[in-house]
XYZ file of C-alpha atoms in Angstrom:
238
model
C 6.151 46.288 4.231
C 6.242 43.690 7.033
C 2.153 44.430 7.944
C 1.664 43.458 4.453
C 3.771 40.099 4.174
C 2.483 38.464 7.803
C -1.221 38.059 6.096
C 0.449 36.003 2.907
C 2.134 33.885 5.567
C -0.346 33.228 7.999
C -2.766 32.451 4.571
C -0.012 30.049 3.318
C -0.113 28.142 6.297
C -3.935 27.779 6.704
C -4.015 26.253 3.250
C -1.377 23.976 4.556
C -2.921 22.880 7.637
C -5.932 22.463 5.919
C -4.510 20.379 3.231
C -2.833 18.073 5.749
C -6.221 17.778 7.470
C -8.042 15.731 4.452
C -9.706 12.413 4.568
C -7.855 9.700 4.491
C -8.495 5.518 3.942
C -8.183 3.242 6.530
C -4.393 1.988 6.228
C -2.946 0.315 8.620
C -0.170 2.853 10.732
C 2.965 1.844 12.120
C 3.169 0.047 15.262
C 4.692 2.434 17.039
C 3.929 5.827 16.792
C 6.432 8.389 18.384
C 5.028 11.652 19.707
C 4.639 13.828 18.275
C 6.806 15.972 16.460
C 7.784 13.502 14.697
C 11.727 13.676 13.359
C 12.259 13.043 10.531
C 15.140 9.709 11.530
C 11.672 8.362 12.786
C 9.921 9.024 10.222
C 12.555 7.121 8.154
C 13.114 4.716 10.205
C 8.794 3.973 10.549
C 8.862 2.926 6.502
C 12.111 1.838 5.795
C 12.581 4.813 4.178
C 15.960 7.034 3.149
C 15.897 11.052 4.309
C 16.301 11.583 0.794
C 13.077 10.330 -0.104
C 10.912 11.899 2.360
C 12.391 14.871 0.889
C 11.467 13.842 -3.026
C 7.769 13.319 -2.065
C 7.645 17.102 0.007
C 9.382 17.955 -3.517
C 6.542 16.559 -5.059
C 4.231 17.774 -2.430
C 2.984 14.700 -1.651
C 3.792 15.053 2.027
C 4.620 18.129 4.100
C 6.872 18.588 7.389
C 7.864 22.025 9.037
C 10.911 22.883 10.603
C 12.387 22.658 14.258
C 15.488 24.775 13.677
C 17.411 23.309 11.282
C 15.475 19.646 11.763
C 12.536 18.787 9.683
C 9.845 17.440 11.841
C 6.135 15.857 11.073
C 2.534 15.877 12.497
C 0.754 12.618 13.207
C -1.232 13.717 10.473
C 1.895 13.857 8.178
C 2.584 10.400 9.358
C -0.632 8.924 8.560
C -0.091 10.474 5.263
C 2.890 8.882 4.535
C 1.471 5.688 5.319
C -0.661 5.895 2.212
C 1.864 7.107 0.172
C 4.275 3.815 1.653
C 1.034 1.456 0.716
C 0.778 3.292 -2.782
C 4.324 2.338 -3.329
C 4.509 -1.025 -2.242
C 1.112 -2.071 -4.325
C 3.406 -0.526 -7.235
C 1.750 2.379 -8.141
C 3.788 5.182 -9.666
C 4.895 8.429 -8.218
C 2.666 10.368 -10.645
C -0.062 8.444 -9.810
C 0.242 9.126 -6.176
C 0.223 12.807 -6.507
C -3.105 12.701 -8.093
C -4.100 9.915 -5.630
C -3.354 12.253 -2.445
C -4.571 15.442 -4.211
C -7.929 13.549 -4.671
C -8.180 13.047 -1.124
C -7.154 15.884 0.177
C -9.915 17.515 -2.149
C -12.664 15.094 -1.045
C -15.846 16.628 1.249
C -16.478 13.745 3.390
C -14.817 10.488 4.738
C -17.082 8.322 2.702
C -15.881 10.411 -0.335
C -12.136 9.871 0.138
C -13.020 5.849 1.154
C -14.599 5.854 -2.415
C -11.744 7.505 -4.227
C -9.348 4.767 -2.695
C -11.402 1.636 -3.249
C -11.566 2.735 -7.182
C -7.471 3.251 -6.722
C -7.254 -0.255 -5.447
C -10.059 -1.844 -7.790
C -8.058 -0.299 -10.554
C -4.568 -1.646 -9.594
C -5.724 -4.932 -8.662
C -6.813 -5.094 -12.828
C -3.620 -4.402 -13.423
C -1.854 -6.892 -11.429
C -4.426 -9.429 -12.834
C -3.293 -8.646 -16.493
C 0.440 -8.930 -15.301
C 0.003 -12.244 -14.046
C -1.851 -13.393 -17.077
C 0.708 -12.317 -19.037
C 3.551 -13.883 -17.118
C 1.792 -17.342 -17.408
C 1.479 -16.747 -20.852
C 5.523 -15.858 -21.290
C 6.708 -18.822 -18.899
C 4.233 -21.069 -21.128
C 5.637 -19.941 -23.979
C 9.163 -20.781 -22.464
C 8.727 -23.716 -21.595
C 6.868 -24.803 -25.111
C 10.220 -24.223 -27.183
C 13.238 -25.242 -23.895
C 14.017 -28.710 -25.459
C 13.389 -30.220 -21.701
C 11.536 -29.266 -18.795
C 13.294 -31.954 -16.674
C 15.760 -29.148 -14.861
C 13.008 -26.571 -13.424
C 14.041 -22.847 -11.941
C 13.392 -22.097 -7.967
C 11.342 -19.301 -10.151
C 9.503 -21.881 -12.130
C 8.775 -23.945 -9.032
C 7.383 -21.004 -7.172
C 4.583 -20.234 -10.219
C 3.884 -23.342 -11.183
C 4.071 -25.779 -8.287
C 1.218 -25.098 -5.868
C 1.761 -28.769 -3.623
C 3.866 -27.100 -1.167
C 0.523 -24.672 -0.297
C -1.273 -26.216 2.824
C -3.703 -23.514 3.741
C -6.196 -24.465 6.717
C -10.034 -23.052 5.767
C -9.408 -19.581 7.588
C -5.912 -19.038 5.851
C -7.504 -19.498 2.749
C -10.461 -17.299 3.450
C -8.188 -14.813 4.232
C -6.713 -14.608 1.305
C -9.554 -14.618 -0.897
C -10.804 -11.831 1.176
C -7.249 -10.037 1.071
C -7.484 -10.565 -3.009
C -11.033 -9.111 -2.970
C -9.592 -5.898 -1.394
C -10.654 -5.921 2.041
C -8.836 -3.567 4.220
C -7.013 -4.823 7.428
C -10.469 -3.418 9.677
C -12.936 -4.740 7.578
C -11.094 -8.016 6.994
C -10.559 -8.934 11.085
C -14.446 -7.841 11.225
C -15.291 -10.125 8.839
C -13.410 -12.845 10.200
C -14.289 -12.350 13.485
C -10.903 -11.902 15.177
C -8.624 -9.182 16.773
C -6.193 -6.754 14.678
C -3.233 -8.950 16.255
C -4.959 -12.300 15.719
C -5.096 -11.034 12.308
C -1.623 -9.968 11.922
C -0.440 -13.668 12.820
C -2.917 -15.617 10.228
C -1.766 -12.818 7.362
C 1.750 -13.577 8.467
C 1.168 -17.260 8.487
C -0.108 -16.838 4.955
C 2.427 -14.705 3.416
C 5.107 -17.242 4.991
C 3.160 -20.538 3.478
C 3.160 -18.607 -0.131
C 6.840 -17.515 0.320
C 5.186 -13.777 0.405
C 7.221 -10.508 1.971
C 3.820 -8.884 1.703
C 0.102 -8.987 1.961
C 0.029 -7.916 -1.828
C 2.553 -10.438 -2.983
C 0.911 -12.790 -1.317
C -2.359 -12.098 -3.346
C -0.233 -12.033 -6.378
C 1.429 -15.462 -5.974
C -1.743 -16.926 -4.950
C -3.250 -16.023 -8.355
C 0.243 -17.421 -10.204
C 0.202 -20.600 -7.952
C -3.586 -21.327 -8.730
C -4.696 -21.500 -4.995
C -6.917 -18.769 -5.839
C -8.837 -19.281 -9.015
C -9.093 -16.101 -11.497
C -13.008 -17.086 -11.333
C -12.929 -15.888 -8.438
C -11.057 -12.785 -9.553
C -13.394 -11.454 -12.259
C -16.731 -12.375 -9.914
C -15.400 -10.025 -7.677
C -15.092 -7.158 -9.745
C -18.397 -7.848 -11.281
C-alpha cells in the first residue's frame, strides 16, 4: 500500500514545483531578501502583511510554502510570487482577479508570454482607475454646484482640486507621465537614464510633492490634480 502512495506524492510535488517555477513580470522585490527558507515572520514582515493572510492566499492557492516542522517556510520563488500578488493588491485589484492573474502566468510558455499577460492586467486596471477619477470629479462637481458656498473648502477638496502646491522639476514630471503610462521600475530608470536607487529617490520625491503613499496613488492624484492631462491618458492607450 505504501509502494503505491510514494508515486502520488512525489507527482504532487512535481506539479508544485513546477507551478512555482512560472514566469513572472518584472516587479520590483523587497530590499532585503532573507535566505532562503524563508519564515514565514519574514515573509510577513517583507509586505506588511498578517500570518493570517499569507495563509488566505495558500487557501486560495495563490501562493504556496512547505513546512519546516511545525513552521511554514517559503522559496525565493514563493517570495517573488508574493510580490506580485502584494502589487496586485495595492493597484486594487480583487482577490478573484488575482487567482486568475497568477494562474495565467503560471500557465504561460515563455517570459515574453507572461510579460504580455501582465501589461494587459495593468492596461486594463489603469482604465479603470481612469473612469474612477472621472467619476469622482464629476460627484465633487456636482457637490459643490448645489453647497450654498464654496468659501470653507475640505483638506479633501484642496487635495483634488488645488494643483498650486505641485512644483515638479522637468524629470519629476517625466517620471510621472512615464509611471502613468505603465512603465515598470526597469524600464522606467532605463528610460531615464539613471540607477534603480537614483530612481527610488525622484519616485519618492514625487509621491511626497503629490502627498502620495504610493507610486500608484501618485499617478492617481496626478490625474485628479490636473498635473497630468487625461490627453495624455487616452494617447497612451491608443
Amino acid at each position: 500500500m505504501r509502494d503505491t502512495e510514494e508515486p502520488k506524492m512525489s507527482l504532487h510535488q512535481d506539479a508544485s514545483t513546477a507551478k512555482r517555477k512560472g514566469f513572472l513580470p518584472d516587479i520590483p522585490q523587497p530590499s532585503h531578501m532573507p535566505p532562503e527558507p524563508v519564515g514565514i515572520a519574514d515573509m510577513a514582515n517583507m509586505f506588511g502583511v498578517t500570518h493570517r493572510t499569507l495563509h488566505f492566499y495558500e487557501e486560495k492557492e495563490i501562493i504556496s510554502s512547505r513546512r519546516a516542522g511545525l513552521m511554514r517556510i517559503y522559496s525565493h520563488q514563493d517570495v517573488r510570487r508574493m510580490a506580485v500578488v502584494n502589487f496586485c493588491r495595492e493597484i486594487g485589484i480583487p482577490v478573484a482577479t488575482i487567482q486568475d492573474i497568477m494562474q495565467k502566468l503560471a500557465d504561460a510558455p515563455t517570459q515574453a508570454d507572461a510579460d504580455a499577460i501582465f501589461q494587459n492586467v495593468l492596461n486594463a486596471r489603469k482604465s479603470e482607475l481612469a473612469g474612477e477619477i472621472s467619476t469622482v470629479r464629476r460627484q465633487i462637481q456636482q457637490i459643490s454646484d448645489v453647497l450654498l458656498t464654496d468659501d470653507v473648502a475640505t483638506d479633501a477638496d484642496d487635495d483634488v482640486i488645488d494643483a498650486s502646491h505641485v512644483e515638479l522639476d522637468t524629470q519629476e514630471r517625466k517620471c510621472l507621465e512615464l509611471m502613468a503610462e505603465g512603465y515598470a521600475p526597469i524600464r522606467l530608470a532605463r528610460t531615464l537614464g539613471i540607477s534603480s536607487d537614483e530612481l527610488q529617490k525622484l519616485e519618492a520625491s514625487v509621491m511626497e510633492k503629490v502627498s502620495a503613499n504610493n507610486r500608484f496613488q501618485a499617478v492617481a492624484k496626478a490625474f485628479m490634480l490636473g498635473v497630468i492631462s487625461p490627453d495624455r491618458e487616452a494617447a497612451s492607450q491608443d
